[in-house]
Coordinates of N, CA and C in Angstrom, one line a residue:
M1 N 67.5 99.9 133.5 CA 67.0 100.4 132.8 C 67.1 101.5 131.3
A2 N 65.8 101.3 130.7 CA 65.5 102.1 129.6 C 66.2 103.6 129.4
M3 N 67.1 103.6 128.2 CA 67.1 105.3 128.3 C 65.7 106.3 127.8
D4 N 65.4 107.1 128.4 CA 64.7 107.6 126.9 C 64.6 109.7 127.8
I5 N 64.5 110.2 126.1 CA 65.0 111.7 126.4 C 63.8 111.6 125.4
T6 N 63.0 113.1 125.4 CA 61.8 113.2 125.2 C 62.1 114.5 124.8
T7 N 61.5 115.2 123.3 CA 61.5 116.3 123.2 C 60.4 116.4 122.1
K8 N 60.2 118.1 122.1 CA 59.1 118.3 121.5 C 58.4 117.4 120.1
R9 N 59.6 116.8 119.2 CA 59.6 115.8 117.4 C 60.2 114.7 118.2
F10 N 60.8 114.8 118.8 CA 61.8 113.6 118.9 C 61.4 112.4 120.0
L11 N 61.8 111.0 119.9 CA 62.7 110.2 121.2 C 64.1 109.6 120.9
L12 N 65.0 110.4 121.7 CA 65.6 109.1 122.3 C 66.0 108.4 123.1
R13 N 65.9 107.4 122.6 CA 66.0 106.3 123.6 C 67.4 105.4 122.9
D14 N 67.6 104.1 124.0 CA 68.4 103.1 123.4 C 68.5 102.7 122.1
F15 N 69.0 102.0 121.1 CA 69.0 101.6 119.9 C 68.3 100.1 120.5
V16 N 67.2 99.4 119.6 CA 66.7 97.9 119.3 C 67.5 97.4 118.1
Q17 N 67.1 95.9 118.5 CA 67.7 95.4 117.1 C 66.6 96.1 116.3
E18 N 65.7 95.7 116.3 CA 64.4 96.7 115.5 C 65.5 97.6 114.5
D19 N 66.0 98.5 114.8 CA 66.5 99.6 114.4 C 67.8 99.0 113.2
E20 N 68.6 98.4 112.9 CA 69.7 97.5 112.6 C 69.1 98.2 111.2
P21 N 67.9 97.6 110.4 CA 67.9 97.9 108.9 C 68.1 99.4 108.6
A22 N 67.3 100.3 109.3 CA 66.8 101.5 109.1 C 68.4 102.5 109.5
F23 N 69.2 101.7 110.2 CA 70.8 102.4 110.7 C 71.5 102.0 109.2
L24 N 71.5 100.7 108.8 CA 72.6 100.3 108.4 C 71.9 100.9 106.5
A25 N 70.7 100.8 106.2 CA 70.4 102.0 105.1 C 70.8 103.3 105.1
Y26 N 70.5 104.3 106.6 CA 71.2 105.9 105.6 C 72.8 105.8 106.1
H27 N 73.1 104.6 106.8 CA 74.9 105.1 106.2 C 74.9 103.9 105.1
A28 N 74.5 103.3 104.0 CA 74.5 103.3 103.0 C 74.9 104.5 102.4
D29 N 74.0 105.8 102.2 CA 73.5 106.2 101.9 C 74.9 107.2 101.3
P30 N 75.0 107.6 100.1 CA 76.1 108.2 99.4 C 77.1 109.2 99.6
R31 N 76.0 110.1 100.5 CA 76.0 111.1 100.9 C 76.4 111.4 102.0
Y32 N 76.1 109.9 103.0 CA 76.3 109.8 104.7 C 78.3 109.9 104.3
A33 N 78.8 108.8 103.6 CA 80.3 109.2 103.5 C 81.0 110.4 103.4
E34 N 80.0 111.9 102.8 CA 81.1 112.7 102.5 C 82.3 113.3 103.5
F35 N 81.9 113.0 105.0 CA 83.4 113.1 105.7 C 83.2 111.5 106.5
C36 N 83.9 110.6 106.1 CA 83.7 109.7 107.1 C 85.0 109.0 105.7
S37 N 85.7 108.3 106.9 CA 86.7 107.4 106.4 C 86.1 106.4 104.7
P38 N 87.0 105.8 104.1 CA 86.3 104.4 103.3 C 86.4 103.7 104.6
E39 N 86.8 103.2 105.9 CA 86.6 102.1 106.3 C 85.4 102.7 107.2
E40 N 84.9 103.6 107.4 CA 83.4 104.2 107.9 C 82.6 103.7 107.6
V41 N 82.8 103.0 106.3 CA 80.9 103.3 105.9 C 80.7 102.6 104.9
T42 N 82.0 100.9 105.4 CA 82.2 99.7 105.1 C 80.5 98.6 105.7
P43 N 79.4 98.0 104.7 CA 78.7 97.9 106.0 C 79.1 96.7 106.9
D44 N 80.7 96.2 107.0 CA 81.1 95.0 108.1 C 80.7 96.6 109.1
F45 N 81.5 97.4 109.0 CA 81.6 98.9 110.2 C 80.9 99.0 111.1
T46 N 79.9 99.4 109.9 CA 78.2 99.8 110.7 C 77.5 99.1 111.0
Y47 N 77.7 98.1 110.5 CA 77.3 96.3 111.7 C 77.8 96.8 113.0
Q48 N 78.9 96.4 113.1 CA 79.7 96.8 114.1 C 79.3 97.5 115.3
L49 N 78.9 98.7 114.4 CA 79.4 100.0 114.9 C 77.8 100.2 116.5
F50 N 76.8 99.4 115.4 CA 75.6 98.7 115.4 C 75.3 98.2 116.6
Q51 N 75.8 97.3 116.7 CA 76.4 96.4 117.7 C 76.9 97.0 118.8
R52 N 77.9 97.9 118.7 CA 78.4 98.6 120.2 C 77.6 99.2 120.7
F53 N 76.7 100.0 119.7 CA 75.4 100.8 120.8 C 74.8 100.0 121.4
I54 N 74.4 99.2 121.0 CA 73.4 98.0 121.8 C 74.0 97.5 122.8
Q55 N 75.7 96.8 122.9 CA 75.8 96.7 124.4 C 76.2 98.3 125.2
W56 N 76.5 98.9 124.9 CA 76.4 100.2 125.3 C 75.4 100.3 126.7
A57 N 74.7 100.1 125.7 CA 73.4 100.0 126.8 C 72.9 99.6 127.4
T58 N 73.5 97.9 127.6 CA 73.7 97.4 128.6 C 74.8 97.4 130.0
E59 N 75.7 98.3 130.1 CA 76.4 98.8 130.6 C 76.4 99.1 131.7
V60 N 76.8 98.7 133.2 CA 76.6 98.5 134.6 C 78.0 99.2 135.1
P61 N 78.5 100.3 135.6 CA 77.7 101.4 134.9 C 77.3 101.9 133.6
Q62 N 77.0 102.6 133.1 CA 76.9 103.4 132.4 C 77.5 104.3 131.9
C63 N 78.2 104.9 130.6 CA 79.3 105.7 130.5 C 79.6 106.5 129.2
N64 N 79.2 105.4 127.9 CA 79.0 105.7 126.7 C 77.2 105.7 126.3
Y65 N 76.2 106.9 126.1 CA 75.0 106.8 125.6 C 74.8 107.3 124.2
Q66 N 74.9 106.2 122.9 CA 74.5 106.3 122.1 C 73.1 105.9 121.5
L67 N 71.8 107.4 121.5 CA 70.8 107.3 121.2 C 70.4 106.8 119.8
A68 N 69.3 106.0 119.9 CA 68.3 106.3 118.2 C 67.9 107.3 118.1
I69 N 67.5 107.6 117.0 CA 66.9 109.1 117.1 C 65.9 108.5 116.5
V70 N 64.5 108.8 117.0 CA 63.4 108.7 115.9 C 61.9 109.4 116.2
D71 N 61.2 109.4 115.4 CA 60.3 110.5 114.9 C 59.1 110.3 116.0
R72 N 58.7 110.7 116.8 CA 57.7 111.0 117.2 C 56.4 110.6 116.6
R73 N 55.9 111.5 115.5 CA 55.6 111.3 114.8 C 55.2 110.5 113.6
N74 N 55.8 109.4 113.5 CA 55.9 108.8 112.9 C 56.7 107.0 112.9
L75 N 57.8 107.3 114.2 CA 58.9 105.9 114.7 C 59.7 105.8 113.7
E76 N 59.6 106.4 112.6 CA 60.8 106.9 111.7 C 62.5 106.7 113.0
L77 N 63.3 105.9 112.3 CA 64.3 106.3 113.1 C 65.3 106.6 111.9
I78 N 65.7 108.4 112.4 CA 66.3 109.1 111.7 C 67.4 109.6 111.8
G79 N 68.7 109.1 112.8 CA 69.7 109.2 113.0 C 69.8 108.7 114.5
C80 N 71.1 109.4 115.1 CA 71.5 108.7 116.5 C 72.4 109.5 116.5
G81 N 72.0 110.0 118.2 CA 73.0 110.8 118.8 C 73.5 110.3 121.0
G82 N 74.7 110.9 121.5 CA 74.8 110.2 122.4 C 76.2 111.2 123.0
L83 N 76.7 110.7 124.1 CA 77.4 111.4 124.9 C 78.1 110.2 125.7
R84 N 79.5 110.4 125.5 CA 81.0 108.9 125.1 C 82.2 109.5 126.4
Q85 N 81.6 108.6 127.8 CA 82.9 109.2 128.3 C 83.8 108.7 128.7
D86 N 83.7 107.2 127.8 CA 85.5 106.5 127.7 C 86.3 107.5 126.8
G87 N 87.6 107.4 127.6 CA 88.6 108.0 127.1 C 89.1 109.8 127.1
Y88 N 87.6 109.8 128.7 CA 88.0 111.0 129.3 C 88.5 111.3 130.7
A89 N 88.7 112.5 130.6 CA 88.8 113.0 132.2 C 87.1 112.3 132.4
A90 N 86.9 112.5 134.5 CA 86.3 112.5 135.0 C 85.1 114.2 135.0
G91 N 83.8 113.8 134.6 CA 83.2 114.8 134.1 C 83.1 115.9 133.0
Q92 N 84.3 114.7 132.1 CA 83.9 115.5 130.8 C 83.1 113.8 129.1
A93 N 83.1 114.6 128.4 CA 82.3 113.8 127.0 C 82.5 114.0 125.9
E94 N 82.1 113.4 125.4 CA 82.5 113.9 123.5 C 81.0 113.7 123.6
L95 N 80.1 115.2 122.7 CA 78.7 114.8 122.1 C 79.4 114.3 120.4
G96 N 78.4 113.9 120.2 CA 78.1 113.0 119.0 C 76.8 113.2 118.3
I97 N 76.0 113.7 117.3 CA 74.9 114.3 116.9 C 75.1 113.5 115.2
E98 N 73.7 112.2 114.0 CA 73.8 112.2 113.2 C 72.7 111.8 112.9
L99 N 73.0 112.2 111.7 CA 71.2 112.5 111.1 C 71.2 111.6 109.6
A100 N 70.3 110.9 109.8 CA 70.1 110.8 107.6 C 70.4 111.8 107.1
P101 N 70.9 111.2 105.9 CA 71.0 112.1 105.1 C 70.0 113.1 104.4
Q102 N 68.3 112.4 104.1 CA 67.6 113.0 103.6 C 66.9 114.0 104.9
H103 N 67.5 114.1 106.2 CA 67.0 115.3 107.3 C 68.3 116.4 107.9
W104 N 69.3 116.2 107.0 CA 70.1 117.6 107.0 C 69.9 118.6 106.4
G105 N 69.6 119.6 107.7 CA 68.9 120.8 107.1 C 67.6 121.3 107.4
R106 N 66.8 119.7 107.8 CA 65.2 120.4 107.5 C 65.1 120.3 109.3
Y107 N 64.2 121.4 109.7 CA 63.0 122.0 110.3 C 64.3 121.5 111.9
A108 N 65.2 122.1 111.8 CA 66.1 123.2 113.4 C 66.5 121.0 113.9
Y109 N 66.4 119.7 113.2 CA 66.5 118.3 113.5 C 67.8 118.5 114.7
A110 N 68.5 119.2 114.0 CA 70.4 118.5 114.9 C 69.7 119.3 115.9
I111 N 69.4 120.8 116.3 CA 69.3 121.4 117.6 C 68.7 120.9 118.4
E112 N 67.6 120.7 118.0 CA 66.3 120.0 118.6 C 67.6 118.9 119.1
V113 N 68.1 118.6 118.9 CA 68.4 116.6 119.6 C 69.7 117.1 120.1
G114 N 70.3 118.5 119.6 CA 72.2 118.6 120.6 C 71.4 119.3 122.0
K115 N 70.5 120.0 122.1 CA 69.9 120.9 123.3 C 69.5 119.6 124.1
A116 N 68.7 118.9 123.8 CA 68.3 117.7 125.1 C 69.4 117.0 125.0
L117 N 70.8 116.8 124.2 CA 71.5 115.1 124.8 C 72.7 116.7 125.3
I118 N 72.8 118.0 125.6 CA 73.8 119.0 126.1 C 72.7 118.9 127.6
D119 N 72.1 118.8 127.4 CA 70.7 118.9 128.5 C 71.2 118.2 130.2
F120 N 70.6 117.0 129.0 CA 70.9 115.7 129.2 C 71.9 114.8 130.8
G121 N 73.6 115.5 129.3 CA 74.8 115.9 129.9 C 75.3 116.9 131.3
F122 N 74.8 117.5 130.8 CA 75.0 118.6 132.2 C 74.6 118.2 133.4
R123 N 73.1 118.1 132.7 CA 72.0 118.3 134.1 C 71.9 116.8 134.5
D124 N 72.1 115.5 134.2 CA 71.7 114.6 135.0 C 73.3 113.6 134.7
L125 N 73.8 113.7 134.1 CA 75.7 113.1 133.9 C 76.5 114.2 135.1
E126 N 75.8 115.0 135.0 CA 77.1 116.3 135.7 C 77.9 116.6 135.2
L127 N 78.0 116.4 134.0 CA 79.4 116.7 133.2 C 79.5 118.2 133.7
K128 N 80.9 118.4 133.4 CA 81.7 119.6 133.8 C 81.8 120.1 132.3
E129 N 82.4 119.3 131.5 CA 82.8 119.7 130.3 C 82.6 118.5 128.9
I130 N 81.9 119.1 127.7 CA 81.4 118.6 127.1 C 82.4 118.9 125.3
I131 N 83.0 117.8 124.8 CA 83.8 118.1 123.7 C 83.3 117.8 121.9
G132 N 83.6 118.1 121.7 CA 83.2 117.7 120.3 C 84.6 117.6 119.7
L133 N 84.2 116.7 118.3 CA 85.3 116.8 116.9 C 84.6 116.4 116.2
S134 N 84.9 117.5 114.3 CA 84.3 117.6 113.1 C 85.6 117.9 112.8
V135 N 85.1 117.5 110.8 CA 86.3 117.6 110.2 C 85.6 119.0 109.6
S136 N 87.3 119.4 109.2 CA 87.1 121.3 109.2 C 86.0 121.9 107.7
A137 N 86.6 120.7 106.8 CA 85.2 121.0 105.8 C 83.7 120.7 105.9
N138 N 83.5 120.3 107.5 CA 81.5 120.0 107.9 C 81.3 121.3 108.2
L139 N 81.0 122.2 107.5 CA 80.5 123.5 107.8 C 78.9 123.6 108.8
R140 N 78.3 122.8 108.5 CA 77.1 122.3 109.3 C 77.2 122.7 110.5
V141 N 78.4 121.5 110.9 CA 78.4 120.9 112.6 C 79.1 122.2 113.0
S142 N 80.0 123.2 112.3 CA 80.9 123.7 112.7 C 79.6 125.5 113.4
R143 N 78.2 125.3 112.0 CA 77.4 126.5 112.9 C 76.3 126.1 114.0
L144 N 76.6 124.6 114.4 CA 76.1 124.4 115.2 C 76.6 124.1 115.9
A145 N 78.0 123.4 116.6 CA 78.4 124.3 118.0 C 78.5 125.6 118.3
E146 N 79.1 126.2 117.0 CA 79.2 127.3 117.4 C 77.8 128.2 117.7
R147 N 76.9 127.6 117.4 CA 75.2 128.0 118.3 C 74.2 127.6 119.1
Y148 N 75.9 126.9 120.1 CA 75.6 126.6 121.5 C 76.3 126.6 122.4
G149 N 77.2 127.4 121.2 CA 78.4 128.8 122.7 C 79.5 126.9 122.8
F150 N 79.5 126.2 121.3 CA 81.5 125.9 121.9 C 82.2 126.4 121.3
Q151 N 83.1 126.3 121.8 CA 84.5 126.8 121.1 C 85.6 126.4 120.8
A152 N 85.9 126.5 119.7 CA 86.8 126.0 118.3 C 88.3 126.0 119.7
I153 N 88.8 124.3 120.4 CA 90.3 125.0 121.5 C 91.1 124.6 120.9
G154 N 90.9 124.1 118.9 CA 92.3 122.9 118.3 C 91.9 122.5 117.3
T155 N 93.3 122.8 116.7 CA 93.0 122.0 115.7 C 94.2 121.1 115.0
Q156 N 93.8 120.0 114.7 CA 94.9 119.1 114.2 C 94.6 118.2 112.7
P157 N 95.7 117.5 112.5 CA 96.0 117.3 111.2 C 94.7 116.3 111.0
G158 N 94.3 115.5 111.7 CA 93.3 114.3 111.7 C 94.0 113.6 111.0
S159 N 93.6 112.0 110.7 CA 93.6 111.1 110.4 C 94.0 111.5 108.8
S160 N 94.6 110.3 108.0 CA 95.0 110.7 106.6 C 94.3 110.7 105.7
W161 N 93.2 110.3 106.0 CA 91.9 110.6 105.0 C 91.5 112.2 105.0
M162 N 91.8 111.9 106.1 CA 91.4 114.2 106.5 C 92.6 114.8 106.0
Q163 N 94.0 114.5 105.6 CA 94.8 115.6 105.1 C 95.2 114.9 103.8
M164 N 94.2 114.2 102.9 CA 94.4 113.7 101.9 C 93.4 114.9 101.0
Q165 N 92.4 115.0 101.5 CA 91.5 116.4 101.2 C 91.5 117.3 101.0
G166 N 92.7 117.4 101.8 CA 93.3 119.0 102.2 C 92.3 119.6 103.5
W167 N 91.5 118.5 104.4 CA 91.0 119.0 106.1 C 91.6 118.0 106.7
S168 N 91.6 118.9 107.9 CA 91.5 118.8 109.6 C 90.5 118.6 110.2
Q169 N 91.2 118.5 111.8 CA 90.4 118.2 112.5 C 90.0 118.8 113.7
I170 N 89.0 119.4 113.6 CA 88.7 120.6 114.8 C 88.4 119.7 116.1
K171 N 89.0 120.3 117.4 CA 88.1 119.7 118.6 C 87.7 121.3 118.9
W172 N 86.7 121.1 119.8 CA 85.4 122.4 120.4 C 85.4 121.9 121.9
Q173 N 84.7 122.7 122.6 CA 84.8 122.5 123.4 C 83.7 124.1 124.6
L174 N 82.6 122.8 125.1 CA 81.5 123.6 126.1 C 81.6 123.5 127.0
T175 N 81.2 124.5 128.4 CA 81.3 124.4 129.5 C 80.6 123.7 130.1
R176 N 80.2 124.1 130.7 CA 78.5 123.6 131.9 C 77.9 124.9 132.1
E177 N 79.0 126.3 132.4 CA 78.9 127.1 133.0 C 78.4 128.1 131.2
S178 N 79.3 127.6 130.7 CA 78.9 128.8 129.5 C 77.9 128.2 129.2
W179 N 76.9 127.2 128.9 CA 75.4 126.4 128.2 C 74.7 127.1 129.0
E180 N 75.1 126.6 131.4 CA 74.2 127.7 131.4 C 73.7 128.9 131.7
H181 N 74.4 130.1 131.1 CA 74.3 131.3 130.6 C 73.6 131.3 129.6
L182 N 73.6 130.5 128.2 CA 73.2 130.5 127.4 C 71.9 129.7 127.2
F183 N 71.8 128.9 128.0 CA 70.3 128.0 127.7 C 69.8 127.8 129.4
P184 N 68.7 127.8 129.5 CA 68.8 127.3 130.9 C 68.3 125.3 131.0
L185 N 68.8 124.7 132.0 CA 68.8 123.7 131.8 C 67.0 122.9 132.0
T186 N 66.7 122.2 130.9 CA 64.9 121.7 130.7 C 64.9 120.8 130.2
S187 N 64.0 120.2 131.2 CA 63.2 118.9 130.7 C 64.2 117.5 131.7
S188 N 63.7 116.5 131.8 CA 64.4 115.4 132.4 C 64.3 114.0 131.7
V189 N 65.3 113.1 131.8 CA 65.2 111.8 131.6 C 64.1 111.6 132.0
N190 N 63.2 110.2 131.1 CA 62.0 109.4 131.9 C 62.0 108.2 131.9

């Protein structure tokens, strides 16, 4: 069954092979590499990542959801976002959102997408807790996490590439109770 989450401006859906050129293109943008390890921005890594997202959509039962973010007005792929349960306890998942650099800071795109994914996680996946990981220097992600009520629950040295920059990794936590206090659950998966 295909996964679709519709927001006011976006369709979050399973990746299809036709998304590959746009996905590879925004990952190749030098701005995208700012908070990534050198290995994470190689063409081979990006290609393998794309194939992994395609594979996740076919798994039964599905525990990792990484969805293409498509602008409903022009059908342009502008990024991806998802909830990944592998490696986490039952009722937990890790949230991740990435936008193509040309869409950073524009018209609250990440806010709209994040709310839809968090609602999906708590309502449809019946999660109790959503975790986020970020690079300490990525202030855009920190502001977004705080906007949604995520609490920073720890800082780790992070990978060697982060340490070389003087950065660390922040772990964020959002509980279902704190989310429902701030935002009543809305909309559902189509």
